[in-house]
mmCIF file of C-alpha atoms in Angstrom:
data_model
loop_
_atom_site.group_PDB
_atom_site.id
_atom_site.type_symbol
_atom_site.label_atom_id
_atom_site.label_comp_id
_atom_site.label_asym_id
_atom_site.label_seq_id
_atom_site.Cartn_x
_atom_site.Cartn_y
_atom_site.Cartn_z
ATOM 1 C CA MET A 1 79.507 96.621 106.453
ATOM 2 C CA ARG A 2 77.561 99.870 106.618
ATOM 3 C CA THR A 3 77.355 99.762 110.405
ATOM 4 C CA ALA A 4 81.049 98.922 110.738
ATOM 5 C CA GLY A 5 81.950 101.723 108.386
ATOM 6 C CA ARG A 6 79.866 104.239 110.273
ATOM 7 C CA ALA A 7 81.591 103.113 113.518
ATOM 8 C CA GLU A 8 85.025 103.608 111.975
ATOM 9 C CA TRP A 9 84.057 107.040 110.657
ATOM 10 C CA THR A 10 82.752 108.025 114.098
ATOM 11 C CA LYS A 11 85.973 106.917 115.739
ATOM 12 C CA LEU A 12 88.078 108.793 113.215
ATOM 13 C CA ARG A 13 86.198 112.110 113.292
ATOM 14 C CA THR A 14 85.618 112.273 117.059
ATOM 15 C CA ASP A 15 89.335 112.193 117.750
ATOM 16 C CA ALA A 16 90.433 115.800 117.437
ATOM 17 C CA GLY A 17 93.958 114.771 116.679
ATOM 18 C CA ASN A 18 92.887 113.110 113.471
ATOM 19 C CA GLY A 19 91.267 116.283 112.262
ATOM 20 C CA TRP A 20 94.426 118.219 112.727
ATOM 21 C CA LEU A 21 96.455 115.601 111.022
ATOM 22 C CA VAL A 22 94.124 115.660 107.970
ATOM 23 C CA LEU A 23 94.455 119.413 107.797
ATOM 24 C CA GLY A 24 98.208 118.862 108.162
ATOM 25 C CA VAL A 25 98.215 116.700 105.031
ATOM 26 C CA VAL A 26 96.715 119.616 103.053
ATOM 27 C CA ALA A 27 98.744 122.371 104.593
ATOM 28 C CA LEU A 28 102.091 120.505 104.389
ATOM 29 C CA THR A 29 101.588 119.314 100.848
ATOM 30 C CA VAL A 30 100.635 122.734 99.538
ATOM 31 C CA ALA A 31 103.305 124.552 101.545
ATOM 32 C CA VAL A 32 106.155 122.331 100.462
ATOM 33 C CA GLY A 33 104.933 122.445 96.844
ATOM 34 C CA ALA A 34 104.706 126.214 96.981
ATOM 35 C CA ALA A 35 108.226 126.491 98.456
ATOM 36 C CA VAL A 36 109.686 124.345 95.664
ATOM 37 C CA ALA A 37 107.719 126.196 92.970
ATOM 38 C CA MET A 38 109.026 129.556 94.257
ATOM 39 C CA THR A 39 112.638 128.412 94.334
ATOM 40 C CA ALA A 40 112.770 126.438 91.092
ATOM 41 C CA ARG A 41 113.789 128.368 87.938
ATOM 42 C CA CYS A 42 113.986 127.857 84.211
ATOM 43 C CA ASP A 43 116.223 130.420 82.484
ATOM 44 C CA ALA A 44 116.340 129.009 78.961
ATOM 45 C CA VAL A 45 114.826 126.567 76.484
ATOM 46 C CA GLY A 46 115.740 122.987 77.494
ATOM 47 C CA CYS A 47 116.289 123.807 81.143
ATOM 48 C CA GLY A 48 115.099 120.240 81.951
ATOM 49 C CA GLY A 49 112.497 121.140 84.553
ATOM 50 C CA ASP A 50 109.172 119.432 85.075
ATOM 51 C CA PRO A 51 106.802 122.121 86.397
ATOM 52 C CA VAL A 52 104.013 119.687 87.245
ATOM 53 C CA ARG A 53 106.240 117.410 89.291
ATOM 54 C CA LEU A 54 107.852 120.436 90.994
ATOM 55 C CA SER A 55 104.472 121.701 92.016
ATOM 56 C CA LEU A 56 103.512 118.351 93.424
ATOM 57 C CA THR A 57 106.769 117.850 95.445
ATOM 58 C CA GLY A 58 104.744 118.427 98.607
ATOM 59 C CA VAL A 59 103.224 114.939 98.193
ATOM 60 C CA LEU A 60 106.546 113.642 99.550
ATOM 61 C CA ALA A 61 105.802 115.416 102.827
ATOM 62 C CA GLY A 62 102.074 114.837 102.850
ATOM 63 C CA GLN A 63 102.476 111.052 102.511
ATOM 64 C CA VAL A 64 104.160 110.894 105.919
ATOM 65 C CA VAL A 65 101.136 112.489 107.586
ATOM 66 C CA VAL A 66 98.822 110.177 105.698
ATOM 67 C CA ALA A 67 100.855 107.179 106.973
ATOM 68 C CA ILE A 68 100.573 108.531 110.541
ATOM 69 C CA VAL A 69 96.773 108.867 110.272
ATOM 70 C CA ALA A 70 96.531 105.287 108.965
ATOM 71 C CA VAL A 71 98.768 103.867 111.680
ATOM 72 C CA LEU A 72 96.965 105.617 114.438
ATOM 73 C CA MET A 73 93.576 104.251 113.255
ATOM 74 C CA VAL A 74 94.727 100.786 114.376
ATOM 75 C CA GLY A 75 97.658 101.464 116.643
ATOM 76 C CA ASN A 76 95.620 103.474 119.104
ATOM 77 C CA GLU A 77 93.063 100.747 119.379
ATOM 78 C CA TYR A 78 95.741 98.120 120.142
ATOM 79 C CA GLY A 79 97.407 100.510 122.617
ATOM 80 C CA THR A 80 94.217 101.135 124.610
ATOM 81 C CA GLY A 81 92.687 97.699 124.264
ATOM 82 C CA MET A 82 89.831 99.102 122.178
ATOM 83 C CA MET A 83 90.488 96.543 119.470
ATOM 84 C CA ARG A 84 88.925 93.805 121.624
ATOM 85 C CA THR A 85 85.770 95.920 121.806
ATOM 86 C CA THR A 86 85.854 96.441 118.052
ATOM 87 C CA ILE A 87 86.233 92.703 117.384
ATOM 88 C CA THR A 88 83.405 91.913 119.845
ATOM 89 C CA ALA A 89 81.079 94.362 118.132
ATOM 90 C CA VAL A 90 82.064 93.126 114.626
ATOM 91 C CA PRO A 91 83.065 89.450 114.964
ATOM 92 C CA HIS A 92 83.648 89.029 111.229
ATOM 93 C CA ARG A 93 87.159 90.433 111.287
ATOM 94 C CA PRO A 94 87.705 91.015 107.545
ATOM 95 C CA ILE A 95 84.825 93.514 107.708
ATOM 96 C CA VAL A 96 86.767 95.433 110.433
ATOM 97 C CA LEU A 97 89.789 95.764 108.135
ATOM 98 C CA VAL A 98 87.708 96.556 105.050
ATOM 99 C CA SER A 99 85.710 99.244 106.849
ATOM 100 C CA LYS A 100 88.861 100.846 108.231
ATOM 101 C CA ALA A 101 90.384 100.816 104.729
ATOM 102 C CA ALA A 102 87.248 102.261 103.190
ATOM 103 C CA VAL A 103 87.035 105.160 105.676
ATOM 104 C CA LEU A 104 90.727 105.856 105.464
ATOM 105 C CA SER A 105 90.550 105.834 101.623
ATOM 106 C CA ALA A 106 87.610 108.254 101.562
ATOM 107 C CA VAL A 107 89.278 110.712 103.959
ATOM 108 C CA THR A 108 92.645 110.541 102.162
ATOM 109 C CA LEU A 109 90.890 110.907 98.782
ATOM 110 C CA ALA A 110 89.289 114.119 99.958
ATOM 111 C CA ALA A 111 92.400 115.548 101.635
ATOM 112 C CA GLY A 112 94.602 114.456 98.722
ATOM 113 C CA SER A 113 92.340 116.109 96.199
ATOM 114 C CA VAL A 114 92.400 119.392 97.977
ATOM 115 C CA SER A 115 96.158 119.157 98.428
ATOM 116 C CA VAL A 116 96.929 118.340 94.825
ATOM 117 C CA LEU A 117 94.605 120.939 93.366
ATOM 118 C CA GLY A 118 95.962 123.566 95.736
ATOM 119 C CA SER A 119 99.537 122.690 94.782
ATOM 120 C CA LEU A 120 98.813 122.948 91.098
ATOM 121 C CA LEU A 121 97.054 126.299 91.535
ATOM 122 C CA VAL A 122 99.996 127.693 93.473
ATOM 123 C CA GLY A 123 102.316 126.318 90.827
ATOM 124 C CA ARG A 124 100.333 127.990 88.065
ATOM 125 C CA LEU A 125 100.444 131.333 89.810
ATOM 126 C CA VAL A 126 104.150 131.164 90.710
ATOM 127 C CA GLN A 127 105.967 129.403 87.921
ATOM 128 C CA LEU A 128 105.265 131.903 85.140
ATOM 129 C CA GLY A 129 107.441 134.369 87.039
ATOM 130 C CA ARG A 130 110.130 131.729 87.483
ATOM 131 C CA GLY A 131 110.796 131.217 83.775
ATOM 132 C CA PHE A 132 108.366 128.355 83.047
ATOM 133 C CA THR A 133 106.878 130.187 80.106
ATOM 134 C CA GLU A 134 105.875 129.416 76.551
ATOM 135 C CA ALA A 135 109.100 131.073 75.421
ATOM 136 C CA HIS A 136 111.023 128.331 77.255
ATOM 137 C CA GLY A 137 108.727 125.597 76.024
ATOM 138 C CA PHE A 138 106.231 125.367 78.849
ATOM 139 C CA GLU A 139 102.491 126.043 78.922
ATOM 140 C CA ALA A 140 100.694 127.311 82.035
ATOM 141 C CA LEU A 141 99.673 124.497 84.367
ATOM 142 C CA SER A 142 96.151 123.287 83.704
ATOM 143 C CA PRO A 143 94.463 120.321 85.398
ATOM 144 C CA THR A 144 92.645 119.612 82.141
ATOM 145 C CA ASP A 145 95.883 118.997 80.241
ATOM 146 C CA GLY A 146 96.377 115.263 79.671
ATOM 147 C CA PRO A 147 99.738 114.674 81.416
ATOM 148 C CA THR A 148 98.915 117.188 84.179
ATOM 149 C CA LEU A 149 95.567 115.416 84.840
ATOM 150 C CA ARG A 150 97.295 112.087 84.967
ATOM 151 C CA ALA A 151 99.860 113.481 87.452
ATOM 152 C CA ALA A 152 97.127 115.005 89.596
ATOM 153 C CA VAL A 153 94.866 111.936 89.666
ATOM 154 C CA GLY A 154 97.847 109.688 90.161
ATOM 155 C CA SER A 155 99.135 111.726 93.090
ATOM 156 C CA VAL A 156 95.821 111.518 94.855
ATOM 157 C CA LEU A 157 95.742 107.746 94.296
ATOM 158 C CA TYR A 158 99.334 107.583 95.483
ATOM 159 C CA LEU A 159 98.394 109.126 98.832
ATOM 160 C CA VAL A 160 95.444 106.706 99.192
ATOM 161 C CA LEU A 161 97.686 103.734 98.534
ATOM 162 C CA ILE A 162 100.282 104.959 101.020
ATOM 163 C CA GLY A 163 97.555 105.079 103.566
ATOM 164 C CA LEU A 164 96.482 101.521 102.774
ATOM 165 C CA LEU A 165 100.083 100.290 102.872
ATOM 166 C CA ALA A 166 100.531 101.847 106.352
ATOM 167 C CA LEU A 167 97.156 100.376 107.494
ATOM 168 C CA GLY A 168 98.259 96.903 106.457
ATOM 169 C CA VAL A 169 101.612 97.254 108.208
ATOM 170 C CA VAL A 170 100.129 98.416 111.508
ATOM 171 C CA VAL A 171 97.666 95.518 111.563
ATOM 172 C CA VAL A 172 100.586 93.176 111.054
ATOM 173 C CA VAL A 173 102.832 94.641 113.833
ATOM 174 C CA ARG A 174 100.087 96.036 116.154
ATOM 175 C CA ASN A 175 102.307 98.891 117.346
ATOM 176 C CA SER A 176 102.183 102.493 116.150
ATOM 177 C CA ALA A 177 105.841 103.358 116.518
ATOM 178 C CA THR A 178 107.086 100.200 114.909
ATOM 179 C CA ALA A 179 104.633 100.500 112.045
ATOM 180 C CA ILE A 180 105.595 104.099 111.268
ATOM 181 C CA GLY A 181 109.230 103.092 111.329
ATOM 182 C CA ILE A 182 108.631 100.199 108.874
ATOM 183 C CA VAL A 183 106.557 102.387 106.502
ATOM 184 C CA LEU A 184 109.135 105.172 106.443
ATOM 185 C CA ALA A 185 111.917 102.610 105.810
ATOM 186 C CA LEU A 186 109.936 101.119 102.911
ATOM 187 C CA LEU A 187 109.463 104.525 101.454
ATOM 188 C CA PHE A 188 112.883 106.081 101.892
ATOM 189 C CA VAL A 189 115.453 103.274 102.204
ATOM 190 C CA PHE A 190 114.982 102.003 98.580
ATOM 191 C CA PRO A 191 115.839 105.347 97.009
ATOM 192 C CA ILE A 192 118.951 105.568 99.227
ATOM 193 C CA LEU A 193 120.069 102.110 98.206
ATOM 194 C CA ALA A 194 119.463 102.965 94.574
ATOM 195 C CA GLN A 195 121.913 105.859 94.964
ATOM 196 C CA VAL A 196 124.696 103.912 96.607
ATOM 197 C CA VAL A 197 124.499 100.732 94.485
ATOM 198 C CA PRO A 198 127.172 101.165 91.762
ATOM 199 C CA ASP A 199 125.590 98.813 89.161
ATOM 200 C CA PRO A 200 123.140 100.802 86.863
ATOM 201 C CA ASP A 201 121.022 97.726 86.257
ATOM 202 C CA TRP A 202 120.536 97.150 89.976
ATOM 203 C CA GLN A 203 119.793 100.860 90.421
ATOM 204 C CA ARG A 204 117.059 100.587 87.837
ATOM 205 C CA HIS A 205 115.604 97.401 89.444
ATOM 206 C CA LEU A 206 115.540 99.084 92.857
ATOM 207 C CA GLN A 207 113.715 102.085 91.407
ATOM 208 C CA GLN A 208 111.228 99.773 89.746
ATOM 209 C CA LEU A 209 110.548 97.914 93.011
ATOM 210 C CA ALA A 210 110.621 100.857 95.399
ATOM 211 C CA PRO A 211 107.057 101.772 96.511
ATOM 212 C CA MET A 212 107.795 105.527 96.637
ATOM 213 C CA THR A 213 110.020 105.893 93.546
ATOM 214 C CA ALA A 214 107.807 103.659 91.399
ATOM 215 C CA GLY A 215 104.566 105.223 92.709
ATOM 216 C CA LEU A 216 105.721 108.855 92.194
ATOM 217 C CA ALA A 217 106.645 108.131 88.534
ATOM 218 C CA VAL A 218 102.994 109.007 87.885
ATOM 219 C CA GLN A 219 103.823 112.668 88.547
ATOM 220 C CA THR A 220 106.329 112.914 85.706
ATOM 221 C CA THR A 221 105.222 114.792 82.585
ATOM 222 C CA VAL A 222 108.672 115.435 80.943
ATOM 223 C CA ASP A 223 110.914 112.711 79.487
ATOM 224 C CA VAL A 224 108.549 109.940 80.552
ATOM 225 C CA ASP A 225 110.352 107.447 78.333
ATOM 226 C CA ALA A 226 113.480 107.854 80.512
ATOM 227 C CA LEU A 227 111.693 106.643 83.647
ATOM 228 C CA PRO A 228 112.717 103.220 85.026
ATOM 229 C CA VAL A 229 109.019 102.296 85.164
ATOM 230 C CA GLY A 230 106.003 103.814 83.413
ATOM 231 C CA PRO A 231 103.668 106.245 85.318
ATOM 232 C CA TRP A 232 100.693 103.922 85.689
ATOM 233 C CA GLN A 233 102.866 100.822 85.971
ATOM 234 C CA GLY A 234 104.729 102.501 88.851
ATOM 235 C CA LEU A 235 101.479 103.193 90.612
ATOM 236 C CA GLY A 236 100.601 99.587 90.085
ATOM 237 C CA VAL A 237 103.796 98.560 91.933
ATOM 238 C CA LEU A 238 102.724 100.618 94.894
ATOM 239 C CA ALA A 239 99.236 99.072 94.698
ATOM 240 C CA LEU A 240 100.814 95.643 94.921
ATOM 241 C CA TRP A 241 102.747 96.722 98.084
ATOM 242 C CA ALA A 242 99.539 97.975 99.588
ATOM 243 C CA ALA A 243 97.600 94.886 98.619
ATOM 244 C CA GLY A 244 100.321 92.623 100.041
ATOM 245 C CA ALA A 245 100.341 94.507 103.351
ATOM 246 C CA LEU A 246 96.572 94.394 103.638
ATOM 247 C CA ALA A 247 96.459 90.728 102.778
ATOM 248 C CA ALA A 248 99.062 89.922 105.434
ATOM 249 C CA GLY A 249 97.243 92.095 107.955
ATOM 250 C CA GLY A 250 93.899 90.516 107.181
ATOM 251 C CA TRP A 251 95.275 87.029 107.551
ATOM 252 C CA LEU A 252 96.956 87.789 110.859
ATOM 253 C CA LEU A 253 93.874 89.600 112.133
ATOM 254 C CA GLU A 254 91.981 86.378 111.654
ATOM 255 C CA ALA A 255 94.720 84.076 112.903
ATOM 256 C CA ARG A 256 95.648 85.929 116.110
ATOM 257 C CA ASP A 257 93.808 86.991 119.232
ATOM 258 C CA ALA A 258 92.770 90.627 119.169
#
């Protein structure tokens, strides 16, 4: 396992494109979060804003880059035929998938932590001037505050789970473009369906099942009781999606030729 993990880390870091993509996760997440923080405004008590979630809006953009990194880890190997070499070097195929998942999780954890902390720092600096003040019922953002800490940790775990979901999907379909399309559909089609379905009960069920909507509930710090699914329960829904994708990928990796 240690040797396989070292090999996966070597493959990931020696591809210059991956380095730029990981930097892109950080830059895009912080930039989008900063843009939203600078445009959001609270002019009176009860304005209904959630400054923590607003600051972490960039996670919506960063997750796409995380998914691309995950897909390319496997898709490039299938595209070039390198996967046959990988399987020859590590005949026990579950170890191949586990080592890829471990390396991807570690890299995403690091990039996600920097992204989330950077987004909260920018939000803290910007939002006081946008009306999110004690006079309007808001305290300055602090990562040590309970709900804020939960949103921050949950957002990092969310990015890790998105990466694992994408990894499982690409192992199933063995094609980068198809895998990215499937992952983006899973993330964004459910929220669209929830908007167009007229029945409120079905809207709520779709929001509870949607990997992105449910997973991002962990960012909410205001009116948590109004959520269709609880913060940690929502993250659990995303974890089930990721586990299902990885289980399917692992089974097919064993059952099919490389």
